[in-house]
């Protein structure tokens, strides 16, 4: 899996595959689903610095 800096998660960003939290098992964002305010607020609130995916940013 590829590491993603959580700062790339902006409103409307999508990935070609699922995005996972740092345990690489718990899904953060489903593939091709746009990130929203809820997602951005969550990573800030929980102090998440790195996410993981096998996909690419669309």
mmCIF file of N, CA, C and O in Angstrom, residues 1-45:
data_model
loop_
_atom_site.group_PDB
_atom_site.id
_atom_site.type_symbol
_atom_site.label_atom_id
_atom_site.label_comp_id
_atom_site.label_asym_id
_atom_site.label_seq_id
_atom_site.Cartn_x
_atom_site.Cartn_y
_atom_site.Cartn_z
ATOM 1 N N UNK A 1 0.842 -1.191 0.000
ATOM 2 C CA UNK A 1 0.000 0.000 0.000
ATOM 3 C C UNK A 1 0.880 1.244 0.000
ATOM 4 O O UNK A 1 1.968 1.226 0.530
ATOM 5 N N UNK A 2 0.336 2.281 -0.545
ATOM 6 C CA UNK A 2 1.040 3.553 -0.628
ATOM 7 C C UNK A 2 0.581 4.476 0.489
ATOM 8 O O UNK A 2 -0.612 4.567 0.770
ATOM 9 N N UNK A 3 1.530 5.157 1.116
ATOM 10 C CA UNK A 3 1.200 6.144 2.156
ATOM 11 C C UNK A 3 0.682 7.412 1.501
ATOM 12 O O UNK A 3 1.179 7.831 0.461
ATOM 13 N N UNK A 4 -0.309 8.015 2.142
ATOM 14 C CA UNK A 4 -0.849 9.298 1.703
ATOM 15 C C UNK A 4 -0.759 10.244 2.888
ATOM 16 O O UNK A 4 -1.218 9.913 3.987
ATOM 17 N N UNK A 5 -0.203 11.399 2.684
ATOM 18 C CA UNK A 5 -0.214 12.425 3.732
ATOM 19 C C UNK A 5 -1.650 12.915 3.857
ATOM 20 O O UNK A 5 -2.290 13.240 2.851
ATOM 21 N N UNK A 6 -2.170 12.939 5.051
ATOM 22 C CA UNK A 6 -3.574 13.306 5.249
ATOM 23 C C UNK A 6 -3.895 14.721 4.783
ATOM 24 O O UNK A 6 -5.056 15.042 4.546
ATOM 25 N N UNK A 7 -2.889 15.554 4.581
ATOM 26 C CA UNK A 7 -3.129 16.919 4.115
ATOM 27 C C UNK A 7 -3.669 16.968 2.685
ATOM 28 O O UNK A 7 -4.207 17.988 2.263
ATOM 29 N N UNK A 8 -3.540 15.865 1.918
ATOM 30 C CA UNK A 8 -4.087 15.853 0.558
ATOM 31 C C UNK A 8 -5.595 15.629 0.542
ATOM 32 O O UNK A 8 -6.231 15.779 -0.505
ATOM 33 N N UNK A 9 -6.155 15.260 1.690
ATOM 34 C CA UNK A 9 -7.597 15.037 1.757
ATOM 35 C C UNK A 9 -8.301 16.384 1.837
ATOM 36 O O UNK A 9 -8.318 17.044 2.867
ATOM 37 N N UNK A 10 -8.830 16.773 0.706
ATOM 38 C CA UNK A 10 -9.567 18.034 0.575
ATOM 39 C C UNK A 10 -11.000 17.706 0.168
ATOM 40 O O UNK A 10 -11.283 16.603 -0.301
ATOM 41 N N UNK A 11 -11.878 18.664 0.307
ATOM 42 C CA UNK A 11 -13.275 18.477 -0.072
ATOM 43 C C UNK A 11 -13.367 18.055 -1.542
ATOM 44 O O UNK A 11 -12.821 18.722 -2.417
ATOM 45 N N UNK A 12 -14.001 16.913 -1.787
ATOM 46 C CA UNK A 12 -14.219 16.426 -3.143
ATOM 47 C C UNK A 12 -13.156 15.506 -3.701
ATOM 48 O O UNK A 12 -13.342 14.924 -4.765
ATOM 49 N N UNK A 13 -12.022 15.331 -2.998
ATOM 50 C CA UNK A 13 -10.967 14.454 -3.508
ATOM 51 C C UNK A 13 -11.467 13.008 -3.506
ATOM 52 O O UNK A 13 -12.222 12.595 -2.629
ATOM 53 N N UNK A 14 -11.060 12.247 -4.545
ATOM 54 C CA UNK A 14 -11.446 10.836 -4.680
ATOM 55 C C UNK A 14 -10.198 10.018 -4.990
ATOM 56 O O UNK A 14 -9.216 10.531 -5.528
ATOM 57 N N UNK A 15 -10.273 8.726 -4.694
ATOM 58 C CA UNK A 15 -9.197 7.795 -4.994
ATOM 59 C C UNK A 15 -9.752 6.605 -5.764
ATOM 60 O O UNK A 15 -10.916 6.237 -5.591
ATOM 61 N N UNK A 16 -8.905 5.985 -6.590
ATOM 62 C CA UNK A 16 -9.335 4.874 -7.431
ATOM 63 C C UNK A 16 -9.547 3.579 -6.650
ATOM 64 O O UNK A 16 -10.174 2.647 -7.158
ATOM 65 N N UNK A 17 -9.038 3.513 -5.423
ATOM 66 C CA UNK A 17 -9.239 2.357 -4.537
ATOM 67 C C UNK A 17 -9.553 2.867 -3.140
ATOM 68 O O UNK A 17 -9.365 4.042 -2.839
ATOM 69 N N UNK A 18 -10.020 1.961 -2.276
ATOM 70 C CA UNK A 18 -10.347 2.337 -0.894
ATOM 71 C C UNK A 18 -9.135 2.955 -0.200
ATOM 72 O O UNK A 18 -7.993 2.604 -0.496
ATOM 73 N N UNK A 19 -9.418 3.844 0.740
ATOM 74 C CA UNK A 19 -8.379 4.484 1.554
ATOM 75 C C UNK A 19 -8.560 4.000 2.989
ATOM 76 O O UNK A 19 -9.684 3.953 3.497
ATOM 77 N N UNK A 20 -7.437 3.653 3.645
ATOM 78 C CA UNK A 20 -7.477 3.060 4.975
ATOM 79 C C UNK A 20 -6.716 3.910 5.998
ATOM 80 O O UNK A 20 -5.805 4.654 5.654
ATOM 81 N N UNK A 21 -7.117 3.742 7.258
ATOM 82 C CA UNK A 21 -6.392 4.368 8.364
ATOM 83 C C UNK A 21 -5.027 3.707 8.510
ATOM 84 O O UNK A 21 -4.705 2.746 7.807
ATOM 85 N N UNK A 22 -4.238 4.172 9.463
ATOM 86 C CA UNK A 22 -2.858 3.698 9.617
ATOM 87 C C UNK A 22 -2.724 2.224 9.990
ATOM 88 O O UNK A 22 -1.658 1.660 9.852
ATOM 89 N N UNK A 23 -3.808 1.584 10.433
ATOM 90 C CA UNK A 23 -3.724 0.138 10.695
ATOM 91 C C UNK A 23 -3.830 -0.667 9.399
ATOM 92 O O UNK A 23 -3.652 -1.879 9.402
ATOM 93 N N UNK A 24 -4.123 0.006 8.288
ATOM 94 C CA UNK A 24 -4.253 -0.566 6.952
ATOM 95 C C UNK A 24 -5.364 -1.604 6.856
ATOM 96 O O UNK A 24 -5.398 -2.405 5.930
ATOM 97 N N UNK A 25 -6.310 -1.592 7.812
ATOM 98 C CA UNK A 25 -7.449 -2.513 7.810
ATOM 99 C C UNK A 25 -8.769 -1.765 7.898
ATOM 100 O O UNK A 25 -9.754 -2.186 7.310
ATOM 101 N N UNK A 26 -8.798 -0.674 8.654
ATOM 102 C CA UNK A 26 -10.022 0.095 8.869
ATOM 103 C C UNK A 26 -10.179 1.114 7.748
ATOM 104 O O UNK A 26 -9.318 1.968 7.549
ATOM 105 N N UNK A 27 -11.304 0.996 7.014
ATOM 106 C CA UNK A 27 -11.501 1.871 5.866
ATOM 107 C C UNK A 27 -11.875 3.286 6.294
ATOM 108 O O UNK A 27 -12.724 3.492 7.159
ATOM 109 N N UNK A 28 -11.229 4.246 5.655
ATOM 110 C CA UNK A 28 -11.496 5.660 5.878
ATOM 111 C C UNK A 28 -12.424 6.207 4.803
ATOM 112 O O UNK A 28 -13.354 6.946 5.080
ATOM 113 N N UNK A 29 -12.180 5.823 3.553
ATOM 114 C CA UNK A 29 -12.939 6.366 2.431
ATOM 115 C C UNK A 29 -13.057 5.297 1.346
ATOM 116 O O UNK A 29 -12.051 4.712 0.941
ATOM 117 N N UNK A 30 -14.279 5.048 0.893
ATOM 118 C CA UNK A 30 -14.503 4.048 -0.152
ATOM 119 C C UNK A 30 -14.005 4.559 -1.507
ATOM 120 O O UNK A 30 -13.982 5.766 -1.757
ATOM 121 N N UNK A 31 -13.609 3.624 -2.363
ATOM 122 C CA UNK A 31 -13.086 4.016 -3.676
ATOM 123 C C UNK A 31 -14.109 4.842 -4.448
ATOM 124 O O UNK A 31 -15.320 4.575 -4.382
ATOM 125 N N UNK A 32 -13.592 5.860 -5.127
ATOM 126 C CA UNK A 32 -14.356 6.771 -5.962
ATOM 127 C C UNK A 32 -15.432 7.554 -5.222
ATOM 128 O O UNK A 32 -16.285 8.178 -5.831
ATOM 129 N N UNK A 33 -15.401 7.516 -3.900
ATOM 130 C CA UNK A 33 -16.333 8.306 -3.069
ATOM 131 C C UNK A 33 -15.623 9.611 -2.705
ATOM 132 O O UNK A 33 -14.506 9.587 -2.196
ATOM 133 N N UNK A 34 -16.240 10.762 -2.961
ATOM 134 C CA UNK A 34 -15.564 12.028 -2.645
ATOM 135 C C UNK A 34 -15.490 12.290 -1.141
ATOM 136 O O UNK A 34 -16.431 12.010 -0.402
ATOM 137 N N UNK A 35 -14.356 12.781 -0.710
ATOM 138 C CA UNK A 35 -14.193 13.185 0.688
ATOM 139 C C UNK A 35 -15.036 14.436 0.931
ATOM 140 O O UNK A 35 -15.184 15.277 0.050
ATOM 141 N N UNK A 36 -15.556 14.537 2.121
ATOM 142 C CA UNK A 36 -16.355 15.702 2.485
ATOM 143 C C UNK A 36 -15.857 16.322 3.783
ATOM 144 O O UNK A 36 -14.841 15.899 4.348
ATOM 145 N N UNK A 37 -16.580 17.300 4.260
ATOM 146 C CA UNK A 37 -16.214 18.001 5.492
ATOM 147 C C UNK A 37 -16.072 17.022 6.656
ATOM 148 O O UNK A 37 -15.176 17.144 7.475
ATOM 149 N N UNK A 38 -16.961 16.043 6.738
ATOM 150 C CA UNK A 38 -16.915 15.034 7.798
ATOM 151 C C UNK A 38 -15.553 14.333 7.824
ATOM 152 O O UNK A 38 -14.952 14.156 8.887
ATOM 153 N N UNK A 39 -15.060 13.932 6.652
ATOM 154 C CA UNK A 39 -13.775 13.222 6.562
ATOM 155 C C UNK A 39 -12.615 14.117 6.983
ATOM 156 O O UNK A 39 -11.734 13.701 7.729
ATOM 157 N N UNK A 40 -12.627 15.348 6.501
ATOM 158 C CA UNK A 40 -11.566 16.311 6.818
ATOM 159 C C UNK A 40 -11.553 16.609 8.313
ATOM 160 O O UNK A 40 -10.496 16.600 8.955
ATOM 161 N N UNK A 41 -12.725 16.842 8.877
ATOM 162 C CA UNK A 41 -12.820 17.109 10.318
ATOM 163 C C UNK A 41 -12.345 15.919 11.147
ATOM 164 O O UNK A 41 -11.679 16.088 12.165
ATOM 165 N N UNK A 42 -12.679 14.706 10.696
ATOM 166 C CA UNK A 42 -12.303 13.492 11.435
ATOM 167 C C UNK A 42 -10.789 13.324 11.507
ATOM 168 O O UNK A 42 -10.246 13.053 12.586
ATOM 169 N N UNK A 43 -10.095 13.487 10.389
ATOM 170 C CA UNK A 43 -8.639 13.294 10.434
ATOM 171 C C UNK A 43 -7.959 14.379 11.268
ATOM 172 O O UNK A 43 -6.956 14.113 11.918
ATOM 173 N N UNK A 44 -8.521 15.569 11.266
ATOM 174 C CA UNK A 44 -7.964 16.632 12.110
ATOM 175 C C UNK A 44 -8.231 16.334 13.588
ATOM 176 O O UNK A 44 -7.322 16.425 14.414
ATOM 177 N N UNK A 45 -9.454 15.964 13.909
ATOM 178 C CA UNK A 45 -9.842 15.687 15.299
ATOM 179 C C UNK A 45 -9.028 14.534 15.880
ATOM 180 O O UNK A 45 -8.606 14.582 17.030
#
